[in-house]
Coordinates of C-alpha atoms in Angstrom, one line a residue:
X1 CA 46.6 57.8 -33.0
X2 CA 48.6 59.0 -29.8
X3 CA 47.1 61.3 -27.6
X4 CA 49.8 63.9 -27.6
X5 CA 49.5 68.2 -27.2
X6 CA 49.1 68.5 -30.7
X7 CA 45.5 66.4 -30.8
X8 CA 44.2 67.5 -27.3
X9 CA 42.6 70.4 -28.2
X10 CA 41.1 68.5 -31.2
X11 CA 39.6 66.2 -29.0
X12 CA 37.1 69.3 -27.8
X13 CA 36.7 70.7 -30.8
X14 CA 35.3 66.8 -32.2
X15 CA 33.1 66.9 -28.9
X16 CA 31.5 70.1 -29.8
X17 CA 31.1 69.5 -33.4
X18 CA 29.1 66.2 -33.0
X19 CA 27.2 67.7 -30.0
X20 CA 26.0 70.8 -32.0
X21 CA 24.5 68.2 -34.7
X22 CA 23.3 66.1 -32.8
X23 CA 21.4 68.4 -30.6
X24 CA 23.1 66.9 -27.5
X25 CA 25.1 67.6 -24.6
X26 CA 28.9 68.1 -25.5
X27 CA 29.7 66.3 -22.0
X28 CA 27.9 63.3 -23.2
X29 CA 30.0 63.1 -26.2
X30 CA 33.6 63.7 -24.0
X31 CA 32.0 60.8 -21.7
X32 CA 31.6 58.6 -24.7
X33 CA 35.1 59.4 -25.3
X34 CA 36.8 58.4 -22.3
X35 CA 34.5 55.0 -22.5
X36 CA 36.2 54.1 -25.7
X37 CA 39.7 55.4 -24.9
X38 CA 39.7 53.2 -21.5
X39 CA 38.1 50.5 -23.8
X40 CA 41.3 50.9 -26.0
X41 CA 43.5 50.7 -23.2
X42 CA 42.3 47.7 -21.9
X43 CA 43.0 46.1 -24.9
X44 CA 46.5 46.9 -24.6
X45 CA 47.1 46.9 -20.6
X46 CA 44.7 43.6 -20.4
X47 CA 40.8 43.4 -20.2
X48 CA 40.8 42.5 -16.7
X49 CA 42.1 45.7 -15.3
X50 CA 39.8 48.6 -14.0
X51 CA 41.4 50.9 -16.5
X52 CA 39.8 54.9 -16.4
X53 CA 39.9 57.5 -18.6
X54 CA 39.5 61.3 -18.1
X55 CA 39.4 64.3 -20.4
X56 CA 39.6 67.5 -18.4
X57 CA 36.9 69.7 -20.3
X58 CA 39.4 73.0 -20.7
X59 CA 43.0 71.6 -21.8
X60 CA 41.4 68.4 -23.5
X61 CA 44.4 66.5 -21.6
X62 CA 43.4 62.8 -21.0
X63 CA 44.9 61.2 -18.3
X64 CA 45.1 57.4 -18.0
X65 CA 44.3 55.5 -14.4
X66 CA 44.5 52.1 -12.7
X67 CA 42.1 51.6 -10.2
X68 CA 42.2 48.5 -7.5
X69 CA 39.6 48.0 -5.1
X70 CA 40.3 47.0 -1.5
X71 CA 37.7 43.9 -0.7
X72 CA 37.7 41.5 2.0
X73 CA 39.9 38.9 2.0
X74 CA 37.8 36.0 1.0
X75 CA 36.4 38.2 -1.8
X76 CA 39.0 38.5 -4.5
X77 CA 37.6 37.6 -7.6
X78 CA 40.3 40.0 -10.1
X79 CA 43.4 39.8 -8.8
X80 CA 43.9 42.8 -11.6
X81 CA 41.4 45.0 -10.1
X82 CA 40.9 44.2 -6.1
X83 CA 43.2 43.3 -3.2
X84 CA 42.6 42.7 0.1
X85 CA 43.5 44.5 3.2
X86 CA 46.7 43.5 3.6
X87 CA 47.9 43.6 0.3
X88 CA 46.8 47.2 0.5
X89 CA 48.7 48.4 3.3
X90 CA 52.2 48.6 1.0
X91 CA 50.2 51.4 -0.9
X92 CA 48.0 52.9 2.2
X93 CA 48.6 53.3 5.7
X94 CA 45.3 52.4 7.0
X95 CA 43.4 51.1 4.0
X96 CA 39.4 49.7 4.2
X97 CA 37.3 47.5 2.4
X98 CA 35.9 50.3 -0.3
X99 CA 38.9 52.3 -0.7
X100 CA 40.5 53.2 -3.9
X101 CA 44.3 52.9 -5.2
X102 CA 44.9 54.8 -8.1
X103 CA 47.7 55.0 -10.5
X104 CA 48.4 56.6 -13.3
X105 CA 49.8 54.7 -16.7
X106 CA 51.1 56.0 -19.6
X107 CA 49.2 57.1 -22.5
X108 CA 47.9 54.8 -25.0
X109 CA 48.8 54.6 -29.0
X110 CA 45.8 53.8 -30.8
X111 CA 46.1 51.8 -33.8
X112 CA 43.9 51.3 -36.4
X113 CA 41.5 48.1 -34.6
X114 CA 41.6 50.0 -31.4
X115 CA 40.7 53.8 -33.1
X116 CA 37.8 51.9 -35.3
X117 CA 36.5 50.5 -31.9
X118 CA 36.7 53.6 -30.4
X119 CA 34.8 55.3 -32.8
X120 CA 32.2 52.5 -32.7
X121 CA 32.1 53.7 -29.0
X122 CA 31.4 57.2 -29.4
X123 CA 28.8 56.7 -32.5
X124 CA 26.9 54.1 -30.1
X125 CA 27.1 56.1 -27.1
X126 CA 26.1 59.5 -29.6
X127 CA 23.3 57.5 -30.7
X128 CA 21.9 56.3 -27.4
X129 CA 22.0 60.0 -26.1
X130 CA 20.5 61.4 -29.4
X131 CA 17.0 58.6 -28.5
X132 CA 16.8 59.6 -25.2
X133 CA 16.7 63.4 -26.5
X134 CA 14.4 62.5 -28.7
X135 CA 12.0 60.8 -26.2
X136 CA 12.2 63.7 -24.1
X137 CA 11.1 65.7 -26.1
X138 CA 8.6 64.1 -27.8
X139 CA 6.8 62.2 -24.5
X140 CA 5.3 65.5 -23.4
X141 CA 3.6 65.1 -26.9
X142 CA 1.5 62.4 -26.5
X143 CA -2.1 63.1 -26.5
X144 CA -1.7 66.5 -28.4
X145 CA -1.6 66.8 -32.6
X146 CA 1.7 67.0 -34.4
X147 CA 2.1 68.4 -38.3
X148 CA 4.7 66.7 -40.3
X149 CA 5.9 65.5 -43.7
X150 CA 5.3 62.0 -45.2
X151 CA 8.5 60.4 -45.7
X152 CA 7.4 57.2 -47.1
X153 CA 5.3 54.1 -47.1
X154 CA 6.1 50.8 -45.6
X155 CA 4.1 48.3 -46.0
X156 CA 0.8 50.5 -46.1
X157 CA 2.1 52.4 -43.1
X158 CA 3.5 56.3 -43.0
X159 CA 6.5 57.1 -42.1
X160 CA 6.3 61.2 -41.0
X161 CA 9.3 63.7 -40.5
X162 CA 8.2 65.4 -37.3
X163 CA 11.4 67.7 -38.1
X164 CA 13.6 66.1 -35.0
X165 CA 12.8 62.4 -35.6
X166 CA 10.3 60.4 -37.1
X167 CA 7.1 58.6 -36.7
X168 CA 5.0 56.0 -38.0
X169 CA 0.9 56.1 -38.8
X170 CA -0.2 52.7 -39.4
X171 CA -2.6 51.2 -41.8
X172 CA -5.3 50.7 -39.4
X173 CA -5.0 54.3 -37.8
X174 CA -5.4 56.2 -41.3
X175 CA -9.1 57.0 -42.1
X176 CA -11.2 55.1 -44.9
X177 CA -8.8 54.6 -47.8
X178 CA -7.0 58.0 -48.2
X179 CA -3.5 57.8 -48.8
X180 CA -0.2 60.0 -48.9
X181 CA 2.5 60.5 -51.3
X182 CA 5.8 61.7 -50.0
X183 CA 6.4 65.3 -49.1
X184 CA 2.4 65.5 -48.2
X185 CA 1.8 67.3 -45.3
X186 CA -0.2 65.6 -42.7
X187 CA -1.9 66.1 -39.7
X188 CA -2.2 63.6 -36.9
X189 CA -2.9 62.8 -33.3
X190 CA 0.5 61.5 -30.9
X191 CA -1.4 58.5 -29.3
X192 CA 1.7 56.9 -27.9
X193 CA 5.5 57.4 -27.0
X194 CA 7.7 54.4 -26.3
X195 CA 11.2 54.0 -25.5
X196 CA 12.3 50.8 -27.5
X197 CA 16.1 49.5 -28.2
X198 CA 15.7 50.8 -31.8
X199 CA 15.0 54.3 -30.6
X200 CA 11.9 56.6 -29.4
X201 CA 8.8 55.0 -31.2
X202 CA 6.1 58.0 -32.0
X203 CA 2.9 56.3 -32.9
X204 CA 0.5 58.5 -34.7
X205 CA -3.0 57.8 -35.5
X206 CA -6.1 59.6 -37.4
X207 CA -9.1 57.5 -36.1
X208 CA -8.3 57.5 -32.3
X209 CA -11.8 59.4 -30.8
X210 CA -9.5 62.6 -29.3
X211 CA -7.4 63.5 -32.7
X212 CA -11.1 64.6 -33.4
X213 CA -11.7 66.5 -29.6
X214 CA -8.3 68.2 -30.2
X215 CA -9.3 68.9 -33.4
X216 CA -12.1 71.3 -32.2
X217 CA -10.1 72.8 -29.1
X218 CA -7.7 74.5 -32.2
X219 CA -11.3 75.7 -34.2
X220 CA -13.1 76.3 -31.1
X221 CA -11.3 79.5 -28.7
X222 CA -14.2 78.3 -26.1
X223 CA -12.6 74.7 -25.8
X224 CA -9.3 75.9 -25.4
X225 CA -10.2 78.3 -22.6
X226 CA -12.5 75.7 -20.8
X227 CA -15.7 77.9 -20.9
X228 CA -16.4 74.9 -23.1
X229 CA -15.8 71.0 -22.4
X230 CA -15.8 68.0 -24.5
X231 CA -17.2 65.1 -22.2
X232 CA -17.5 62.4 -24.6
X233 CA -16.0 61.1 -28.0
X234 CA -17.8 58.7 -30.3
X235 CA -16.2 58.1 -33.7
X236 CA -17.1 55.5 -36.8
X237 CA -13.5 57.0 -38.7
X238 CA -14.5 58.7 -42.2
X239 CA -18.3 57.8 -41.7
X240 CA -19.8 59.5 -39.1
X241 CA -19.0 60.8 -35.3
X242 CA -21.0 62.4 -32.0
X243 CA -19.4 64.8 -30.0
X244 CA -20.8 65.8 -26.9
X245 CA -20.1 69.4 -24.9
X246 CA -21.3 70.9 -22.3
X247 CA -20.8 75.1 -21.6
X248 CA -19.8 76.2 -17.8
X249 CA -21.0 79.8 -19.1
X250 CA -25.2 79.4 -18.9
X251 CA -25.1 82.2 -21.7
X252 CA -22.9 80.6 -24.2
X253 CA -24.8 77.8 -26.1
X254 CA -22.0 75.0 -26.6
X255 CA -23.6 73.3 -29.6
X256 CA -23.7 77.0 -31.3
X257 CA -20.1 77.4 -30.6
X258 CA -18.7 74.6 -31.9
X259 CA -20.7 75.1 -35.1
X260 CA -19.5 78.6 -35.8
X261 CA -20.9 80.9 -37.8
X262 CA -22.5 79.5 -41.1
X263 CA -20.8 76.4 -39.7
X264 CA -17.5 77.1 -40.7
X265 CA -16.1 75.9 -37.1
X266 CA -17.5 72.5 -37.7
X267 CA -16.4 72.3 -41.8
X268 CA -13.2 73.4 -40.8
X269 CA -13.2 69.6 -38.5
X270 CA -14.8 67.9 -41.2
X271 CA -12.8 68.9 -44.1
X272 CA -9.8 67.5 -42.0
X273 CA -12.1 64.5 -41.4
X274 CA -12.0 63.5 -45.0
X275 CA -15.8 64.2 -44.6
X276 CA -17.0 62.7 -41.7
X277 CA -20.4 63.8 -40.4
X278 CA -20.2 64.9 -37.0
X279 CA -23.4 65.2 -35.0
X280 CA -22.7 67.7 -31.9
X281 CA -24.9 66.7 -28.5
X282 CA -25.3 68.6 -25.6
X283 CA -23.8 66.9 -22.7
X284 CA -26.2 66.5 -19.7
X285 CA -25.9 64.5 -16.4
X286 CA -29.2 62.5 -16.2
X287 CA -28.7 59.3 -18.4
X288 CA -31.9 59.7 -20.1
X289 CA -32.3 63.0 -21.4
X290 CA -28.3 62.3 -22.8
X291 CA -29.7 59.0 -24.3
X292 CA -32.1 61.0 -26.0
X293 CA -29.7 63.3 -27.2
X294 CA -27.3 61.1 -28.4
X295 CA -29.9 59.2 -30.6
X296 CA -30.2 62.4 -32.7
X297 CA -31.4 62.9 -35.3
X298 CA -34.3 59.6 -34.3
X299 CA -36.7 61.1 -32.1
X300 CA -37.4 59.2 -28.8
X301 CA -41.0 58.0 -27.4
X302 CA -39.6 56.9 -23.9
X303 CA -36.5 55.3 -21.9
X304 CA -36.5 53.0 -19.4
X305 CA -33.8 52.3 -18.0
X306 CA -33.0 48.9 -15.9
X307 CA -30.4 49.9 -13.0
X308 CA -30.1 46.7 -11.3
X309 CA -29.7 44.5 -14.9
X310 CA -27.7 47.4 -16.0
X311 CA -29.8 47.7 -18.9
X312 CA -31.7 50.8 -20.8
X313 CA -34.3 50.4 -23.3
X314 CA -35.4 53.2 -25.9
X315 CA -38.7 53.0 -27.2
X316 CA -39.1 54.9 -30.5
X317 CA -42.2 55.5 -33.1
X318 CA -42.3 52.8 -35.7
X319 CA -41.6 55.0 -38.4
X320 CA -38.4 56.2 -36.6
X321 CA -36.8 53.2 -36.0
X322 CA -34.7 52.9 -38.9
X323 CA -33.1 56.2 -38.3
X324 CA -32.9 54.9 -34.6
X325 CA -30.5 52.2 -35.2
X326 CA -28.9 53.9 -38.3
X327 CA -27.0 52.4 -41.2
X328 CA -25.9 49.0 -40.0
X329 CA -26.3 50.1 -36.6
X330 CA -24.1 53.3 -36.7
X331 CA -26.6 55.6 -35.0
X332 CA -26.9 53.4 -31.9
X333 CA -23.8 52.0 -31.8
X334 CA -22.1 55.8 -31.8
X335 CA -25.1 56.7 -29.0
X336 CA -23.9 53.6 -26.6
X337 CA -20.6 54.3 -27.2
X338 CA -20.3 57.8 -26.4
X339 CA -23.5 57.3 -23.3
X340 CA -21.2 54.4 -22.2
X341 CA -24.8 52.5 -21.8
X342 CA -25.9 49.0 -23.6
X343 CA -29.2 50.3 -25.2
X344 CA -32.0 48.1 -26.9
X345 CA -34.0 49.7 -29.0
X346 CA -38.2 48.7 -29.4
X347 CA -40.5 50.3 -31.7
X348 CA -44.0 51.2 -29.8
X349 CA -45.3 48.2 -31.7
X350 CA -42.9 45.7 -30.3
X351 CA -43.2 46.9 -27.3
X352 CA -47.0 46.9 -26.7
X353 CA -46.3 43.1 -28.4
X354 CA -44.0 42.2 -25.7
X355 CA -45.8 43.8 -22.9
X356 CA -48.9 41.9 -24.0
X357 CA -46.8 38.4 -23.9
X358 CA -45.4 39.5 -20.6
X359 CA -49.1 40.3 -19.2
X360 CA -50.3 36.1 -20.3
X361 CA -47.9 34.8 -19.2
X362 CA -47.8 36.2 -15.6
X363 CA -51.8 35.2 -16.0
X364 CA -51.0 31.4 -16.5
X365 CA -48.5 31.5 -13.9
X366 CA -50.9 32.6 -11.4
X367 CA -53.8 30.7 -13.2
X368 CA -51.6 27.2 -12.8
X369 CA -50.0 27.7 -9.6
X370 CA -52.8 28.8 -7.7
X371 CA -55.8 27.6 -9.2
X372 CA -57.6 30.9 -10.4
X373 CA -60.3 31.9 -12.7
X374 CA -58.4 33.9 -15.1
X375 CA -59.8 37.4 -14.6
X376 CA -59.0 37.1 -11.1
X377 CA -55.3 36.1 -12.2
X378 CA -55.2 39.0 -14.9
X379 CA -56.1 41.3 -11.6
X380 CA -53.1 40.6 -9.7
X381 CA -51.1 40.9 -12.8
X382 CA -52.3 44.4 -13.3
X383 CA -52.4 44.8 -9.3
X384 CA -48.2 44.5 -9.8
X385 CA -47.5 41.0 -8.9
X386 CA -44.7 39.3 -11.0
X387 CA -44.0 36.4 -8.9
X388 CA -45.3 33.8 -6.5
X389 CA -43.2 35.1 -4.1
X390 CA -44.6 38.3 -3.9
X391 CA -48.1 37.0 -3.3
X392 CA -47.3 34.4 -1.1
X393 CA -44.9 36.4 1.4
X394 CA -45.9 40.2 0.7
X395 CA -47.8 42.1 3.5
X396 CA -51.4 40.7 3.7
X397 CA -52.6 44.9 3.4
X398 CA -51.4 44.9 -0.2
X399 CA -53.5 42.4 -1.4
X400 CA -56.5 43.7 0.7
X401 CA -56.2 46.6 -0.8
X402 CA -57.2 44.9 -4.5
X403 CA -60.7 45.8 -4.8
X404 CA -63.4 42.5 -4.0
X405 CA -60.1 40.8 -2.1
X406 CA -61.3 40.4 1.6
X407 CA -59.2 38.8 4.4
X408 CA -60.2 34.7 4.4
X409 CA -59.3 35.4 0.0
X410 CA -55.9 36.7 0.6
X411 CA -55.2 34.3 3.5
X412 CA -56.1 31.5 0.8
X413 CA -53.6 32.9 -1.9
X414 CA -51.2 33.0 0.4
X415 CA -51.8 29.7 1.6
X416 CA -51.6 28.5 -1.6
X417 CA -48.8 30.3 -3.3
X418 CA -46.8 29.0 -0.2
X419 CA -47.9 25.4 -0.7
X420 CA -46.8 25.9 -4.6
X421 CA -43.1 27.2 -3.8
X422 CA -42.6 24.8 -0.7
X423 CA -44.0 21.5 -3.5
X424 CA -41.4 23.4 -6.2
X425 CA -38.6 23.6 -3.5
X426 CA -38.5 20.0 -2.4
X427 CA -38.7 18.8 -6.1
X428 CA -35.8 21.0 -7.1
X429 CA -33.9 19.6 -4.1
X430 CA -35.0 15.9 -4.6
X431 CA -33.5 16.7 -8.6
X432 CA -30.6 18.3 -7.4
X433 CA -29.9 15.5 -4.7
X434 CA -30.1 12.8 -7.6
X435 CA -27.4 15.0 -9.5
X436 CA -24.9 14.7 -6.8
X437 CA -25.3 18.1 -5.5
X438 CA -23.2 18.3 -1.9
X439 CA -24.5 19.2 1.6
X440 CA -22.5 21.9 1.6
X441 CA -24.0 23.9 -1.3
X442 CA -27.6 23.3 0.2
X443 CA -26.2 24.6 3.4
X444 CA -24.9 28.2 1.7
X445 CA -27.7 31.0 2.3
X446 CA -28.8 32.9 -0.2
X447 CA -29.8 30.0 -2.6
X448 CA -33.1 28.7 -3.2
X449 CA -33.5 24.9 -4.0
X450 CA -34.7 26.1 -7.4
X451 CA -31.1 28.1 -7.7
X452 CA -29.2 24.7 -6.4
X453 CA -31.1 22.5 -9.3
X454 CA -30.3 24.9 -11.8
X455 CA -26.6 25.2 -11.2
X456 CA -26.4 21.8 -10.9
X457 CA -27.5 21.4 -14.3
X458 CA -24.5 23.4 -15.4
X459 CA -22.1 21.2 -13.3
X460 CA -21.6 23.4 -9.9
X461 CA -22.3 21.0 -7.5
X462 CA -20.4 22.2 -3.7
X463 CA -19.8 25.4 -2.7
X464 CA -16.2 25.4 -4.0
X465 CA -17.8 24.6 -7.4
X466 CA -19.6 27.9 -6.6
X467 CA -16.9 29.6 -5.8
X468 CA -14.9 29.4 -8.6
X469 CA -17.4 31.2 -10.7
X470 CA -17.5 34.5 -12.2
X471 CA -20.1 37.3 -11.6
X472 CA -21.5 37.2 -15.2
X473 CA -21.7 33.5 -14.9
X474 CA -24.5 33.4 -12.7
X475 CA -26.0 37.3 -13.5
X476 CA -25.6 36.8 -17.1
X477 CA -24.0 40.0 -19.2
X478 CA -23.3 41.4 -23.0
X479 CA -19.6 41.1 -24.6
X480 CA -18.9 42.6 -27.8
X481 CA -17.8 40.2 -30.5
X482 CA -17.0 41.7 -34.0
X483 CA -18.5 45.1 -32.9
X484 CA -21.1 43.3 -32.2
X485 CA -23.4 43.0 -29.1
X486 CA -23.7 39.3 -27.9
X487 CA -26.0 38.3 -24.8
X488 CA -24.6 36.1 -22.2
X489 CA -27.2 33.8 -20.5
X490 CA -26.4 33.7 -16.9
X491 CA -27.2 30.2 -15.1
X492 CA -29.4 32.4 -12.4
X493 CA -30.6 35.2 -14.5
X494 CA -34.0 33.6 -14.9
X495 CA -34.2 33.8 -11.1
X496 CA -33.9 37.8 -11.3
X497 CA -30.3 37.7 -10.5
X498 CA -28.4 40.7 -10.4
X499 CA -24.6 41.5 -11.1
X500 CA -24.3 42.7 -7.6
X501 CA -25.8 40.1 -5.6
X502 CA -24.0 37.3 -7.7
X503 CA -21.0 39.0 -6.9
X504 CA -21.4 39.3 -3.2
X505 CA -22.8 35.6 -2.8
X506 CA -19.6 34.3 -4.5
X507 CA -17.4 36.6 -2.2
X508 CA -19.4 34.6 0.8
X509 CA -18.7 31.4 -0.6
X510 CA -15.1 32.0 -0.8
X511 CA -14.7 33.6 2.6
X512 CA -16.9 30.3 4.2
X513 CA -14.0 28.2 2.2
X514 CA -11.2 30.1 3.8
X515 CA -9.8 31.5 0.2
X516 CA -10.4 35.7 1.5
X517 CA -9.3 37.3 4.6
X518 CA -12.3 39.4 5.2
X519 CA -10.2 42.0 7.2
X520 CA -8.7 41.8 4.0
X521 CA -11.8 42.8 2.3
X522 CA -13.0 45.6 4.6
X523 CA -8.8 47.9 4.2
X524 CA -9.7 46.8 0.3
X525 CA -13.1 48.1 0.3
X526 CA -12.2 51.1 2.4
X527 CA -8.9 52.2 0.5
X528 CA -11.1 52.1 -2.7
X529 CA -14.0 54.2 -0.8
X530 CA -11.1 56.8 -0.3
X531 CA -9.4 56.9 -3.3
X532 CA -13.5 58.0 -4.7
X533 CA -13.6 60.7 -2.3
X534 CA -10.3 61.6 -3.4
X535 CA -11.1 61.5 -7.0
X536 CA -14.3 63.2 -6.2
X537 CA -12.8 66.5 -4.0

């Protein structure tokens, strides 16, 4: 194939054509031209010159060019497509390193190898442009739900024309065990758009938490409008699901509204739902009274909630318990996910049991360690005291103020509970010593000798033992394993050891050891405490 007059104007009219079904620009098919016609060219003129094509976009003409590159001297790798200075000056009168020399060839004859390769060219370079189209357009769809036709199944995942491309729900993202035969329609939430070599990858999914919030923002005009917002998402796919909402107009109810009349709002949700019961909870601020909502329908006796161990307990009526926790732990598993809070949940009975054990064994503490009757223990139990150190180092007025507790008595306790923790400390340290624990570890404030014989026992002995640990290591924490909540036993929980204070004793340690700038720290610390403020305005 020549490119002569008669074929020129053919040339456009191919362009246009494949651009039109393709959905493309036509100058990105002409530019796939030109790439395979100087390809062909090469071929015949020799792969190592810098041969160009271009295809002016009214006559279809193309025009064949040489380019050679002026480089410095020592810098000529092609001798086909650079020259130096010199070389350059028979073609240029002043010529520098950068300029161009350009001359045209003659037109190429394609033959058959060289037109196949050209049209492999084109179809690659069509293709390429055809992917990027479609992520384009379909990357401003993630997050929001997409109707489409099932195409077929693969391997128990749906393949879905979404009319300019396609898209694939997998297995795990379809609720319970419904399945789709082609031509079904189907409904489904974009949860990710990714550009990969094969194409745009759409990745739909039925389970995800928001399918179900966007869900309700096409039923409910309120959502859509924002006099209504969805703060939180809680979903068990095909089973059961909390939603909860919150109204920014004091005289629409938000629960009401997303119920609808007769609940037609809410059926319309769960009909899409393949039935799943959805329980919709007003959304409040204060942890507690959202707790308590988010239980619903078990009804709550009292919270108490644990800020430093980052803990909250729910205590609920025996006979509620059940409906507490839920079928295999649904109800509460839904309520902590969508409260973001690890909850524990106590019947009245368990914990009146537990506050009971609690109660004796404070008593023998007190009874053992400082030699008390055990009324007079069980009176600073119920006075507050947990610990030795609070009776042997709290102000003397508080223990004055215990009723038949005059001043020579609380001198006495406190003399005693401070001869108890000093006999405790220099065991601990003589036990600790005999385990090979370092000077330098004994040396780091913030650690008791009690603390030091402890971690010992779990192998930290120097402080750059210490320092390599993690926060949860010492504070102790929950992981989820098989959706299931697993405690962690930190080395120093028993020591009341909190999350914070394990993590800023092991930020110590390191900065001691040299590991952590602490100006470092402090532009950390303070870019973080902007970036809140920002978040916050």
């Amino acid at each position: 194939m020549a490119i002569t007059s008669a074929n020129q104007l053919e040339l456009l009219q191919t362009a246009e054509a494949v651009a039109r079904e393709k959905m493309i620009d036509p100058d990105l098919v002409i530019q796939a031209m030109e790439d395979s016609l100087a390809r062909a060219a090469k071929s015949r003129y020799g792969a190592e010159m810098d041969i160009r094509v271009a295809i002016d976009r009214k006559t279809g003409r193309a025009s064949f060019t040489r380019v050679r590159t002026v480089v410095e001297e020592d810098a000529v790798e092609n001798y086909q497509a650079e020259l130096t200075v010199a070389q350059a000056k028979q073609y240029l009168s002043d010529p520098k390193v950068g300029d161009e020399i350009v001359d045209e060839v003659p037109p190429v004859d394609l033959g058959r190898i060289a037109a196949q390769s050209a049209k492999q060219v084109i179809l690659q370079k069509v293709r390429e442009a055809e992917r990027d189209r479609q992520f384009e357009e379909f990357k401003d769809r993630k997050g929001t739900i997409i109707n489409g036709v099932v195409k077929r199944e693969e391997y128990g995942n749906i393949i879905v024309d979404i009319g300019r491309g396609e898209a694939i729900l997998r297995r795990n993202e379809k609720i319970g065990r419904e399945s789709y035969r082609p031509n079904d329609r189907i409904r489904a939430y974009v949860k990710d758009v990714r550009r990969e070599t094969r194409g745009p990858q759409v990745f739909l999914s039925r389970t995800d938490p928001q399918f179900m919030a966007e869900l309700f923002k096409m039923e409910v005009p309120e959502i859509y409008d924002g006099i209504i917002e969805i703060r939180a998402v809680a979903r068990d796919p095909g089973s059961r699901a909390k939603i909860a909402v919150i109204s920014n107009d004091n005289s629409i109810d938000p629960v009401g509204a997303c119920v609808g009349m007769r609940g037609s709002r809410v059926q319309a949700v769960v009909g899409e739902l393949q039935g799943e019961k959805i329980d919709i909870i007003p959304w409040n601020p204060e942890p507690a009274t959202f707790l308590v909502n988010a239980l619903q329908p078990a009804e709550v006796a009292k919270v108490v909630i644990d800020e430093e161990a980052g803990k909250i307990e729910v205590v609920v009526p025996d006979e509620q318990l059940s409906l507490a926790i839920g079928r295999r732990g649904q109800n509460v598993r839904l309520a902590s996910q969508l409260t973001g809070l690890d909850i524990d949940i106590l019947t009245e009975a368990e914990e009146s049991s537990r506050r009971q054990a609690e109660f004796a064994e404070r008593t023998k503490l007190f009874v053992d360690a400082l030699d008390l009757d055990e009324f007079f223990a069980q009176l600073l139990v119920a006075e507050g005291f947990t610990n030795l150190e609070e009776v042997a180092y709290v102000d003397l007025d508080e223990l004055l103020s215990i009723e038949g507790v005059d001043e020579g008595t609380a001198e006495e306790l406190q003399a005693r509970a401070r001869d108890y923790i000093e006999e405790q400390n220099r065991k601990a340290t003589e036990a600790a010593k005999a385990m090979g624990v370092e000077e330098s570890l004994f040396d780091f404030e913030g650690l008791t000798p009690q603390m030091i014989e402890a971690l010992a026992k779990d192998g930290v002995k120097t402080l750059e033992d210490f320092a390599t640990c993690a926060d949860w290591e010492l504070a102790g924490g929950w992981t989820t394993v098989d959706g299931s909540r697993v405690k962690d036993d930190g080395i120093l929980e028993k020591f009341g050891m909190s999350l914070e204070d394990a993590q800023t004793l092991i930020m110590t340690a390191r900065i001691q050891l040299g590991w952590v700038d602490p100006s470092e720290l402090e532009t950390a610390e303070a870019e973080e405490e902007d970036t809140e403020e920002e978040t916050e305005e």
